[in-house]
mmCIF file of N, CA and C in Angstrom:
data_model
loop_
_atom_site.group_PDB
_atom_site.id
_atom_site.type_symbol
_atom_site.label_atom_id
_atom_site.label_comp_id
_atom_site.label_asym_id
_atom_site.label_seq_id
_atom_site.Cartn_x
_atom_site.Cartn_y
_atom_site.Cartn_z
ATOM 1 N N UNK A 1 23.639 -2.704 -60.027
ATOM 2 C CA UNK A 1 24.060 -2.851 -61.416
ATOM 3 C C UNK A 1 22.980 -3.596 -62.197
ATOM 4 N N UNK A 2 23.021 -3.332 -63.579
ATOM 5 C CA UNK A 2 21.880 -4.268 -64.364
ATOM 6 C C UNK A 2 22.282 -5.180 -64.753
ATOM 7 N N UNK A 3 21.882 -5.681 -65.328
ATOM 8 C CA UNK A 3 22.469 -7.477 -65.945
ATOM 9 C C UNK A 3 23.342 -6.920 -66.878
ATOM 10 N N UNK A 4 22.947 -5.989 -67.534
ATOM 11 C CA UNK A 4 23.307 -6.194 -69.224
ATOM 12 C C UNK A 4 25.338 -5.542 -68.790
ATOM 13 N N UNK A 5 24.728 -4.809 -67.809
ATOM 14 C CA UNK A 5 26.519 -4.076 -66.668
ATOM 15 C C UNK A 5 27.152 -5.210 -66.257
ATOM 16 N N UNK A 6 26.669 -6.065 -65.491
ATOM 17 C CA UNK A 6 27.390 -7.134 -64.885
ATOM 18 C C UNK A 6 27.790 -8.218 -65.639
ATOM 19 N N UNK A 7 26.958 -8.137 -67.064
ATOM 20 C CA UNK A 7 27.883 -9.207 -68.236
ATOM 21 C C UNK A 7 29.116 -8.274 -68.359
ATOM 22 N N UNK A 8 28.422 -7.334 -68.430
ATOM 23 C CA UNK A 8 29.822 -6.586 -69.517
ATOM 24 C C UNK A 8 31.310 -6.318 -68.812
ATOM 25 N N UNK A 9 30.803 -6.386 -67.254
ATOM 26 C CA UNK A 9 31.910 -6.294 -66.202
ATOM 27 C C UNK A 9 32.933 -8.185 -66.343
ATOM 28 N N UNK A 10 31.799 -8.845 -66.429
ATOM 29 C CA UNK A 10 32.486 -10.071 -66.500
ATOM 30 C C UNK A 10 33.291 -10.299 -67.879
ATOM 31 N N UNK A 11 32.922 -10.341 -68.791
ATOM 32 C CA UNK A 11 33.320 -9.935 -70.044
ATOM 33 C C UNK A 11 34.976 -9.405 -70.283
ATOM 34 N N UNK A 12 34.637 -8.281 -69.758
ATOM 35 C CA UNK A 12 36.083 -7.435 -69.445
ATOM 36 C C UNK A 12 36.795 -8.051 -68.502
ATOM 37 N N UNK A 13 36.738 -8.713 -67.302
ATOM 38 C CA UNK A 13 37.367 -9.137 -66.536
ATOM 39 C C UNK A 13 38.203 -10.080 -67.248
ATOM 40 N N UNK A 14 37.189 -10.925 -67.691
ATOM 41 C CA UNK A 14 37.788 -12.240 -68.258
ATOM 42 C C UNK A 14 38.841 -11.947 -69.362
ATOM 43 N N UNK A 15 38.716 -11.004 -70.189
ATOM 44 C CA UNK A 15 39.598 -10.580 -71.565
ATOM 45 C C UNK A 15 40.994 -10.085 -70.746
ATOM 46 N N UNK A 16 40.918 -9.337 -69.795
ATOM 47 C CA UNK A 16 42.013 -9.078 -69.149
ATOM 48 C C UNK A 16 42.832 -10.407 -68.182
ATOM 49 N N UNK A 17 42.382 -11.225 -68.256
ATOM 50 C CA UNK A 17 43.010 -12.206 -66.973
ATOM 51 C C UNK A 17 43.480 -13.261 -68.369
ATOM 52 N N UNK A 18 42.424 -13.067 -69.464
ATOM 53 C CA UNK A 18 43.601 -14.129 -70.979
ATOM 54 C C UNK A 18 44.490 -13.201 -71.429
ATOM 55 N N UNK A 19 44.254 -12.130 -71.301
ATOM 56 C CA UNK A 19 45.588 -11.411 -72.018
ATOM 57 C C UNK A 19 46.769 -11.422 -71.015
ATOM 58 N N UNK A 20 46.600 -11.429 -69.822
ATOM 59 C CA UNK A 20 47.591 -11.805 -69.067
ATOM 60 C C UNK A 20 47.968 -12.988 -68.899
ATOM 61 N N UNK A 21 47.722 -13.807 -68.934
ATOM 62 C CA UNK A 21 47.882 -15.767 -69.435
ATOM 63 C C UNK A 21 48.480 -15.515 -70.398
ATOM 64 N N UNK A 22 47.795 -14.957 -71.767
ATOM 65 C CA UNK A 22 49.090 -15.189 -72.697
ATOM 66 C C UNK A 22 50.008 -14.712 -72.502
ATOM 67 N N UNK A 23 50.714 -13.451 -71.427
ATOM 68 C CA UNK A 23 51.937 -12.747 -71.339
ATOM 69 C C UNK A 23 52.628 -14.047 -70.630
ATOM 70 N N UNK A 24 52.701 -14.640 -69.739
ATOM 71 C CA UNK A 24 53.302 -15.410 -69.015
ATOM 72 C C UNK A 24 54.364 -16.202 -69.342
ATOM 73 N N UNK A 25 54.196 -17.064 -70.311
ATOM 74 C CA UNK A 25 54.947 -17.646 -71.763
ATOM 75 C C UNK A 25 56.219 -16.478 -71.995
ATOM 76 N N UNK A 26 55.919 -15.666 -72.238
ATOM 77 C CA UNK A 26 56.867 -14.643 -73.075
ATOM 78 C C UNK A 26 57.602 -13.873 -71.718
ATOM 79 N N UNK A 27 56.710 -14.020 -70.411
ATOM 80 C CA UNK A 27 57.769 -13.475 -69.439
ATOM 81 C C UNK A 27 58.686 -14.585 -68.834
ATOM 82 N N UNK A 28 57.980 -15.693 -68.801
ATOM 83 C CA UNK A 28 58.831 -16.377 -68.430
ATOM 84 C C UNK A 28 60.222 -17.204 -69.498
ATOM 85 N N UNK A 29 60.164 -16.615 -70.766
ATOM 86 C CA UNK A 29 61.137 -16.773 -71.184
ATOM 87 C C UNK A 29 62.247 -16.032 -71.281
ATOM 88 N N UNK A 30 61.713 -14.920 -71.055
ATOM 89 C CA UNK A 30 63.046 -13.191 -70.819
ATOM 90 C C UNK A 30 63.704 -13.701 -69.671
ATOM 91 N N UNK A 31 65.351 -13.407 -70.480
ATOM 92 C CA UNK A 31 66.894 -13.890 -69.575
ATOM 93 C C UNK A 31 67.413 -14.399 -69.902
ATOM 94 N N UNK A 32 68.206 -14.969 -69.370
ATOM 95 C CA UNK A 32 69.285 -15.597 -69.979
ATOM 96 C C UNK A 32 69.496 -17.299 -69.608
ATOM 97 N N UNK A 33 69.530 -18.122 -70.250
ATOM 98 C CA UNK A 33 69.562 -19.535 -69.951
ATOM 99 C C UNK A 33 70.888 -20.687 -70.724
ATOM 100 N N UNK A 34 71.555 -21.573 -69.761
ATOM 101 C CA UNK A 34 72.332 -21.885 -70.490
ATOM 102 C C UNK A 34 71.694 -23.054 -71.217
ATOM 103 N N UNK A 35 72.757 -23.952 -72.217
ATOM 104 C CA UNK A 35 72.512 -25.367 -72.897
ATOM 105 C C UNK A 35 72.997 -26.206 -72.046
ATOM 106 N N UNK A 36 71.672 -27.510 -71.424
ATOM 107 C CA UNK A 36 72.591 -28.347 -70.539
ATOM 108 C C UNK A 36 72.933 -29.914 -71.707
ATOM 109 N N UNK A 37 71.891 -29.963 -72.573
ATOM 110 C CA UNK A 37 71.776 -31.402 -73.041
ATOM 111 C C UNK A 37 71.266 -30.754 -74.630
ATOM 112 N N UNK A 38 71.499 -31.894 -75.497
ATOM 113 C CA UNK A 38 71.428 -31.861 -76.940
ATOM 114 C C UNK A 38 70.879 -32.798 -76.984
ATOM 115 N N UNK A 39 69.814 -33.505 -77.697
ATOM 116 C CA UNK A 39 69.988 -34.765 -77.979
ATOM 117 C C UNK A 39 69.350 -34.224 -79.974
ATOM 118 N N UNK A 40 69.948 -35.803 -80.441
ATOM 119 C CA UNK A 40 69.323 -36.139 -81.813
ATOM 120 C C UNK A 40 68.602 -37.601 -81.897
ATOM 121 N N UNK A 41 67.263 -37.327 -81.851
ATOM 122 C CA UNK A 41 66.494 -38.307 -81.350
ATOM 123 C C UNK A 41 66.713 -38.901 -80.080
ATOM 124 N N UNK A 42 67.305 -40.239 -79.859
ATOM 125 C CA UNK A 42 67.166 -40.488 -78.459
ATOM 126 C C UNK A 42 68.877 -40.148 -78.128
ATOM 127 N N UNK A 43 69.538 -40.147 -78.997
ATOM 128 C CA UNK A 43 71.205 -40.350 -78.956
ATOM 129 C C UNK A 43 71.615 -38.505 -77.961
ATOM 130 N N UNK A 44 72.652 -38.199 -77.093
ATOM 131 C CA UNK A 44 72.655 -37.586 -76.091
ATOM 132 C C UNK A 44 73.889 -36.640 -76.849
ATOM 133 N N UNK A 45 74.024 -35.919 -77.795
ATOM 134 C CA UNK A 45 74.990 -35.453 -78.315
ATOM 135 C C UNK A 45 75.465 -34.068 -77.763
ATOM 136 N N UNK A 46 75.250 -33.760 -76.729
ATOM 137 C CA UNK A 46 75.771 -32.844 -75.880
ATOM 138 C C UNK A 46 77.003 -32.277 -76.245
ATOM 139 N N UNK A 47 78.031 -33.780 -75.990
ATOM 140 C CA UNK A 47 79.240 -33.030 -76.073
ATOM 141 C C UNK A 47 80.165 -32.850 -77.527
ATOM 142 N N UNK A 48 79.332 -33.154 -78.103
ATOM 143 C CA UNK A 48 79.515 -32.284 -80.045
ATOM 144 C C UNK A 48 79.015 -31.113 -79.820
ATOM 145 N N UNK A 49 77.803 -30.808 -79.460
ATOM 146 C CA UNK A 49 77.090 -29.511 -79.737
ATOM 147 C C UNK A 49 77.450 -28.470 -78.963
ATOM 148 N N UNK A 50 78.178 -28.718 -77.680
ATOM 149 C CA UNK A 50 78.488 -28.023 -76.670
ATOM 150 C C UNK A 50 79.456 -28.332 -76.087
ATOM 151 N N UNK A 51 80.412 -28.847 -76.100
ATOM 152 C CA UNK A 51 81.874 -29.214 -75.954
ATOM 153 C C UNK A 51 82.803 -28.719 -74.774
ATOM 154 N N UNK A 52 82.500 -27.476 -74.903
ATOM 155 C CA UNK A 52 83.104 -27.034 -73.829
ATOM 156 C C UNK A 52 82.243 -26.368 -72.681
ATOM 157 N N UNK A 53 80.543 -26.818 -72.518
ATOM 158 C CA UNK A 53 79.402 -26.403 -71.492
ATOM 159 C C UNK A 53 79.657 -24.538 -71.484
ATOM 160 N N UNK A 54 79.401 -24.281 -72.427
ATOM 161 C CA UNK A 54 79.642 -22.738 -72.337
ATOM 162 C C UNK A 54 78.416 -22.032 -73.122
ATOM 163 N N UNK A 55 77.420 -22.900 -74.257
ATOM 164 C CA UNK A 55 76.266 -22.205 -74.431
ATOM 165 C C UNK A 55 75.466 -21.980 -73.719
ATOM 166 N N UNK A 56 74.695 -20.711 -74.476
ATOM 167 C CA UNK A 56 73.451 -20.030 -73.952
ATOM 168 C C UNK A 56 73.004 -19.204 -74.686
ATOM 169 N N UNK A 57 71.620 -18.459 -74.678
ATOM 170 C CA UNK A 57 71.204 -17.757 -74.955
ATOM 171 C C UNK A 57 70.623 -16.935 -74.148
ATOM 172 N N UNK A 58 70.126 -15.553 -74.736
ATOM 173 C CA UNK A 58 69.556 -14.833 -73.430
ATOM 174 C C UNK A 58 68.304 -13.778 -74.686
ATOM 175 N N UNK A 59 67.171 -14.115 -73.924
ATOM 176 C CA UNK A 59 66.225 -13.401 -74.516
ATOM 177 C C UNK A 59 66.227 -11.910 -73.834
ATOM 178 N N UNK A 60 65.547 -11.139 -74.557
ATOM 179 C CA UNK A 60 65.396 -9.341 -73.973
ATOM 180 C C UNK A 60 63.910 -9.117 -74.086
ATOM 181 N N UNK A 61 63.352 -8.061 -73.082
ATOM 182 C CA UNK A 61 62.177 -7.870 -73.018
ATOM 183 C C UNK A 61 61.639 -6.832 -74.934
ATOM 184 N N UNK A 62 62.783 -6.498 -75.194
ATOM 185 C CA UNK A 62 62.200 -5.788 -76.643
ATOM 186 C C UNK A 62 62.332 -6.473 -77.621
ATOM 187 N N UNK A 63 62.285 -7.962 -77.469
ATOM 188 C CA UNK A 63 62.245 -8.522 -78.730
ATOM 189 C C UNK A 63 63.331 -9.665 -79.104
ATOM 190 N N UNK A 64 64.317 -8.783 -78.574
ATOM 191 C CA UNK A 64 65.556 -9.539 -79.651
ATOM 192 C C UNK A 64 66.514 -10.745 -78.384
ATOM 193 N N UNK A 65 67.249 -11.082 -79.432
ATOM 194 C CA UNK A 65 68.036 -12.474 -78.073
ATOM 195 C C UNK A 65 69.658 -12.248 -78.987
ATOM 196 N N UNK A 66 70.009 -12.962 -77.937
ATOM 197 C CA UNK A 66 71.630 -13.138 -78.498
ATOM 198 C C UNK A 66 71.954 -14.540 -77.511
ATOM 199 N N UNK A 67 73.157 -14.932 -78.213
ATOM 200 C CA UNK A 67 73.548 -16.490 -78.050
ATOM 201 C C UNK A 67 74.736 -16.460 -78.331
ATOM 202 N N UNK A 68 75.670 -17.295 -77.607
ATOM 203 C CA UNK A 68 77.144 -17.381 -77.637
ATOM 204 C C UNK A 68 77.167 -18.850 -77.291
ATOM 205 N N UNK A 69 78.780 -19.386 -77.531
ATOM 206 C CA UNK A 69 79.425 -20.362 -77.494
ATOM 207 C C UNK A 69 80.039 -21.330 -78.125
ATOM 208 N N UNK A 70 80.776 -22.329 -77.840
ATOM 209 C CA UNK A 70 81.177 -23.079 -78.708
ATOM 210 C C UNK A 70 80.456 -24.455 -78.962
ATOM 211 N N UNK A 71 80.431 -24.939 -79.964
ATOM 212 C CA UNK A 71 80.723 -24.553 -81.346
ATOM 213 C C UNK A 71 80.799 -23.371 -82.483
ATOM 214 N N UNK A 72 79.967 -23.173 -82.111
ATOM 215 C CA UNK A 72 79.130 -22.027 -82.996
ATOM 216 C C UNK A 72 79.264 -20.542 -82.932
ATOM 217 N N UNK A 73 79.685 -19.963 -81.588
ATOM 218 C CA UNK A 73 80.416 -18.891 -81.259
ATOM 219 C C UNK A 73 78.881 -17.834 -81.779
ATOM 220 N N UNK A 74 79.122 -16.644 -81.437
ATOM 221 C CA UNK A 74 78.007 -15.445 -81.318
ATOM 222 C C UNK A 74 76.868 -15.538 -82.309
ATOM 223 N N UNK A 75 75.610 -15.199 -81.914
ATOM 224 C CA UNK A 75 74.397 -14.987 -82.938
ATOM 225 C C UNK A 75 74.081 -14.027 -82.400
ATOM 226 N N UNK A 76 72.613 -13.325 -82.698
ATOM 227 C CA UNK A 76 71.796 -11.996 -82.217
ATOM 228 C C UNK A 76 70.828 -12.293 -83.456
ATOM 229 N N UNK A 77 69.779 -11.627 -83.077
ATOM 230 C CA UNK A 77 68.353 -11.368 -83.895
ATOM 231 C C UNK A 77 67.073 -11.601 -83.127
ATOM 232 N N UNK A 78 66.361 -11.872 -83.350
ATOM 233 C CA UNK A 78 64.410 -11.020 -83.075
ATOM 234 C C UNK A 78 64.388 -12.709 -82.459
ATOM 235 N N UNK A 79 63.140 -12.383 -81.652
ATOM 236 C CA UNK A 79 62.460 -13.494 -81.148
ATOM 237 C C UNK A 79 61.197 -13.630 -81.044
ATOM 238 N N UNK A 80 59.661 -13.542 -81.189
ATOM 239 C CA UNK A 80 58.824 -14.212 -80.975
ATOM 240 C C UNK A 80 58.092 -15.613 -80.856
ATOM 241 N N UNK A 81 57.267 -15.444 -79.895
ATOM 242 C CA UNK A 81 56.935 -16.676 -78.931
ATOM 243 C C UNK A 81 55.076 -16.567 -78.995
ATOM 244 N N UNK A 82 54.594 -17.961 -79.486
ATOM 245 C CA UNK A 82 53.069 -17.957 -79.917
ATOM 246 C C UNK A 82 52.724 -18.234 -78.648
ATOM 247 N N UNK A 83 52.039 -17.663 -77.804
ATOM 248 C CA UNK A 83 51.873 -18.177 -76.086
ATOM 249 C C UNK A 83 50.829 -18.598 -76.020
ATOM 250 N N UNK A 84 50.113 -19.467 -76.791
ATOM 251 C CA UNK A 84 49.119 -20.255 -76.762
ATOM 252 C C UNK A 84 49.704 -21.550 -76.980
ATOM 253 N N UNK A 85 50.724 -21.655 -78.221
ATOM 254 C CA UNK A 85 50.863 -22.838 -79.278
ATOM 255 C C UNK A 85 52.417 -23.425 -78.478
ATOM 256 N N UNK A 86 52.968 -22.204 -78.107
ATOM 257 C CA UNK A 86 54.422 -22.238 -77.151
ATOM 258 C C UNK A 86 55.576 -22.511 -78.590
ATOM 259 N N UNK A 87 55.165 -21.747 -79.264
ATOM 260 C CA UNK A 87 55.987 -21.928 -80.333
ATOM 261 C C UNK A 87 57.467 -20.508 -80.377
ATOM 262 N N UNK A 88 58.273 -21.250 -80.448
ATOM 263 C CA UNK A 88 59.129 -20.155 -80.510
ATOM 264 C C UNK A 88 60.122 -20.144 -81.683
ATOM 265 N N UNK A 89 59.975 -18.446 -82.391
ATOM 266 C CA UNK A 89 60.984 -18.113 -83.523
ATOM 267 C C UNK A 89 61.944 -17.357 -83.245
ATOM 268 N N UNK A 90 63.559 -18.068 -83.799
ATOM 269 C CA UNK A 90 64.385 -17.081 -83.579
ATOM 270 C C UNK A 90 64.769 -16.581 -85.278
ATOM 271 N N UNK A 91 64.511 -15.385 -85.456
ATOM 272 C CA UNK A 91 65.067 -14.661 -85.984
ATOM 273 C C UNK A 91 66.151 -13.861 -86.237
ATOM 274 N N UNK A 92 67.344 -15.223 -86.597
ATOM 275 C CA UNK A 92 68.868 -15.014 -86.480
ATOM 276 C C UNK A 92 69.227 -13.476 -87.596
ATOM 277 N N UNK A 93 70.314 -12.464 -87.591
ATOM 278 C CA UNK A 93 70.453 -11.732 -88.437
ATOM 279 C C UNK A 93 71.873 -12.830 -89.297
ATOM 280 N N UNK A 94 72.208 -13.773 -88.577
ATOM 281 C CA UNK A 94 73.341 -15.066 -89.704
ATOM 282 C C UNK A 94 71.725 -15.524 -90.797
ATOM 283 N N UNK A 95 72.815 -15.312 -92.127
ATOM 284 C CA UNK A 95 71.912 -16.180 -93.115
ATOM 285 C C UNK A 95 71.899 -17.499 -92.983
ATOM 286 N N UNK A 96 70.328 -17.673 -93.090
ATOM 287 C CA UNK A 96 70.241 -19.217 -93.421
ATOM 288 C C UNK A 96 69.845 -19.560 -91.977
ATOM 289 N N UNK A 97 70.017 -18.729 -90.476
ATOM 290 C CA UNK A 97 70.078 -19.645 -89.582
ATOM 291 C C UNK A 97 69.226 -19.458 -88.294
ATOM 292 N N UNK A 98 67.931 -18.689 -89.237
ATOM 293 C CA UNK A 98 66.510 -18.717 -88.717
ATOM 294 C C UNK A 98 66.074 -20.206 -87.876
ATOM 295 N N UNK A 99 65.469 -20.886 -86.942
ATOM 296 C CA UNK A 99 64.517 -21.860 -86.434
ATOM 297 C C UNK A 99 63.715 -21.282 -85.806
ATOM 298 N N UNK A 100 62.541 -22.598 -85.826
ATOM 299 C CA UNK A 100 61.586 -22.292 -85.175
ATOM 300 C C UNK A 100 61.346 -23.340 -83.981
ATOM 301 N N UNK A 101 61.156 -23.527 -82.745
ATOM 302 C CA UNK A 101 61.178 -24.559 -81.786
ATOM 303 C C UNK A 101 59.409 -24.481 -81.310
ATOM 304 N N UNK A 102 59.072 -25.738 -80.620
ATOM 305 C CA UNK A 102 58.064 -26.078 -79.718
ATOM 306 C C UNK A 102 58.477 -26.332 -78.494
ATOM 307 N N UNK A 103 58.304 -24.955 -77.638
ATOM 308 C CA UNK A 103 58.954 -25.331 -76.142
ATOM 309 C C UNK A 103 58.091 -25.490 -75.219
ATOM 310 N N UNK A 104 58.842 -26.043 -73.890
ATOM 311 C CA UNK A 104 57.224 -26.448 -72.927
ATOM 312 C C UNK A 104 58.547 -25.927 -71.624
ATOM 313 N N UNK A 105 57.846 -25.898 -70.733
ATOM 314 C CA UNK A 105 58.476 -25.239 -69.582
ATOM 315 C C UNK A 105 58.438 -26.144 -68.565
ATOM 316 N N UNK A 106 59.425 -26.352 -67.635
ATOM 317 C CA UNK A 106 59.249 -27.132 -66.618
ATOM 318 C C UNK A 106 59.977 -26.759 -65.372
ATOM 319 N N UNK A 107 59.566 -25.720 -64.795
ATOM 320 C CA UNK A 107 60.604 -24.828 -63.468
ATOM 321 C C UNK A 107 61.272 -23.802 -64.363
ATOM 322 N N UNK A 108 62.453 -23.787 -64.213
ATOM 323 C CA UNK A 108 63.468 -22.757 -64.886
ATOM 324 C C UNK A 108 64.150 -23.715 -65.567
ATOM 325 N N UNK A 109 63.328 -25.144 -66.425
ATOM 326 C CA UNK A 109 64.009 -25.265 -67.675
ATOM 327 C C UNK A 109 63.226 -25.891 -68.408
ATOM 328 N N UNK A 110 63.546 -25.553 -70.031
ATOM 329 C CA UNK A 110 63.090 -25.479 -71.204
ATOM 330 C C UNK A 110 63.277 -26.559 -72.195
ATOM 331 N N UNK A 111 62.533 -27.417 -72.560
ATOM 332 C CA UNK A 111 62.753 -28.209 -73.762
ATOM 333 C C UNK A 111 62.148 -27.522 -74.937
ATOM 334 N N UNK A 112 63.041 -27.388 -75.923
ATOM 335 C CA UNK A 112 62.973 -27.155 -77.167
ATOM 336 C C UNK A 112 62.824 -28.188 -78.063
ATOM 337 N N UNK A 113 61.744 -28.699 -78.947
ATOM 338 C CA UNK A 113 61.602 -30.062 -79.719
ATOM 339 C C UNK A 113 62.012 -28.596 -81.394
ATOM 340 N N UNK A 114 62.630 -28.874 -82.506
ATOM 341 C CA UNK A 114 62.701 -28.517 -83.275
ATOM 342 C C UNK A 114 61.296 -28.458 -84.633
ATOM 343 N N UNK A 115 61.538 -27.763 -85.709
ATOM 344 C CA UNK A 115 60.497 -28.224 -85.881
ATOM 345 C C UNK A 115 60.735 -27.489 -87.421
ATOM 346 N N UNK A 116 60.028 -28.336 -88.324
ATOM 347 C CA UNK A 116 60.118 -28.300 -89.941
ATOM 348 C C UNK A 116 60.486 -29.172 -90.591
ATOM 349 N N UNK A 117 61.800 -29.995 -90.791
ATOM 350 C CA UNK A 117 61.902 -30.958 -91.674
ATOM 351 C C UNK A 117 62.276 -31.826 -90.948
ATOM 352 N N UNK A 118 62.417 -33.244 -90.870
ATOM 353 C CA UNK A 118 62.181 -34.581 -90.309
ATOM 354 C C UNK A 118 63.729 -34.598 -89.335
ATOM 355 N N UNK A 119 64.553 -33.736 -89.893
ATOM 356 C CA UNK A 119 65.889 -33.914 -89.257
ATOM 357 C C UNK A 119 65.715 -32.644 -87.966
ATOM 358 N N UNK A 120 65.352 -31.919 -88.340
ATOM 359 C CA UNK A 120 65.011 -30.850 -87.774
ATOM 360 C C UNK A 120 64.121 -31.411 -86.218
ATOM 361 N N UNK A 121 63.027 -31.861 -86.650
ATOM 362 C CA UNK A 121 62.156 -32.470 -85.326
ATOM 363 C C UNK A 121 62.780 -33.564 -84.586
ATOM 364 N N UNK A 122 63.817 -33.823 -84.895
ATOM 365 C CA UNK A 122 64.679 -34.887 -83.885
ATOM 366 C C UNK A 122 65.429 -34.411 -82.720
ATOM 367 N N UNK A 123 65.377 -33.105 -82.963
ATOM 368 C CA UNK A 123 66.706 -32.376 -81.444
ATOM 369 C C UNK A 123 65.871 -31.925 -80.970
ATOM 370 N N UNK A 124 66.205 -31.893 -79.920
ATOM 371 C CA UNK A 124 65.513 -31.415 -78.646
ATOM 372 C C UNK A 124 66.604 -30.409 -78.076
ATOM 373 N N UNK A 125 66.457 -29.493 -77.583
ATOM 374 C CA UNK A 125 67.339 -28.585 -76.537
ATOM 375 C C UNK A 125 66.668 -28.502 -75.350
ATOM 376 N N UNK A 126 67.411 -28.702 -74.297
ATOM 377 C CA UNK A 126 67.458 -28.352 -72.890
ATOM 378 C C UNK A 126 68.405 -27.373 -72.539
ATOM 379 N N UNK A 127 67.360 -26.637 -72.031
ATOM 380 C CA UNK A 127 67.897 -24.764 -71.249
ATOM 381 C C UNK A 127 67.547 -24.740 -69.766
ATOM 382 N N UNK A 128 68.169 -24.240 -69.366
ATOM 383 C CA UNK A 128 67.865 -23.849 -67.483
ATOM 384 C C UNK A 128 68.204 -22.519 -67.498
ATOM 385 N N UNK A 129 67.223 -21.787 -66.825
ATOM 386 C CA UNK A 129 67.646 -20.234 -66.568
ATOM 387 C C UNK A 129 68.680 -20.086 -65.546
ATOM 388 N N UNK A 130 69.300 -19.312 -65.570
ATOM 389 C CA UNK A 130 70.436 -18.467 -64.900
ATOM 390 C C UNK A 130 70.684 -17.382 -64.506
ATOM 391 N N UNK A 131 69.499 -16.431 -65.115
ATOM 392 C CA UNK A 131 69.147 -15.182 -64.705
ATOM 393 C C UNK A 131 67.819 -14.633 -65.069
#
């Protein structure tokens, strides 16, 4: 091979092994995960937000997620996930009830820090997968 081949082989290698890094993020969020913990700032409000341990959400490989439970009872709409920044948007079809989270992964569970207005960046969600 010539040099100018064996850059270009490395080149390509490398573009394919980041484009697969960034998939990872987005596969490892497809499924379904329940809500174990709420908090608002340091305070542990679980059992307001989740009352009867029955939330969850469940992401789909085409995009979209859906979410059930009480309080709040059924959502559905779009999801993208920045798999560099680990930023995640849900795109509720309820008005008004779009967020956007900063999640980090730790095994098969998820902290969600909120994110936009000062009240907003105080909750945190904790998810554990389930499927």
């Amino acid at each position: 091979m010539t040099k100018n081949r064996i850059i270009s082989f490395v080149i390509l290698i490398t573009g394919l092994f980041s484009c697969a890094n960034n998939q990872a993020p987005k596969k490892q969020l497809i499924g379904k995960w329940t809500m174990t913990k709420v908090y608002d700032g340091e305070k542990d409000i679980t059992n307001k937000m989740n009352p009867k341990n029955n939330r969850w959400i469940k992401f789909n490989r085409n995009g979209s997620f859906e979410s059930d439970g009480d309080p709040h009872g059924y959502n559905d709409g779009n999801w993208e996930l920045d798999p560099e920044k680990l930023i995640l948007f849900l795109d509720s079809k309820l008005e008004g009830d779009d967020s956007e989270w900063k999640i980090a992964f730790d095994g098969n569970t998820t902290i969600w820090t909120g994110i936009g207005t000062p009240r907003q960046e105080r909750f945190k969600l904790i998810h554990k997968k389930i499927e």
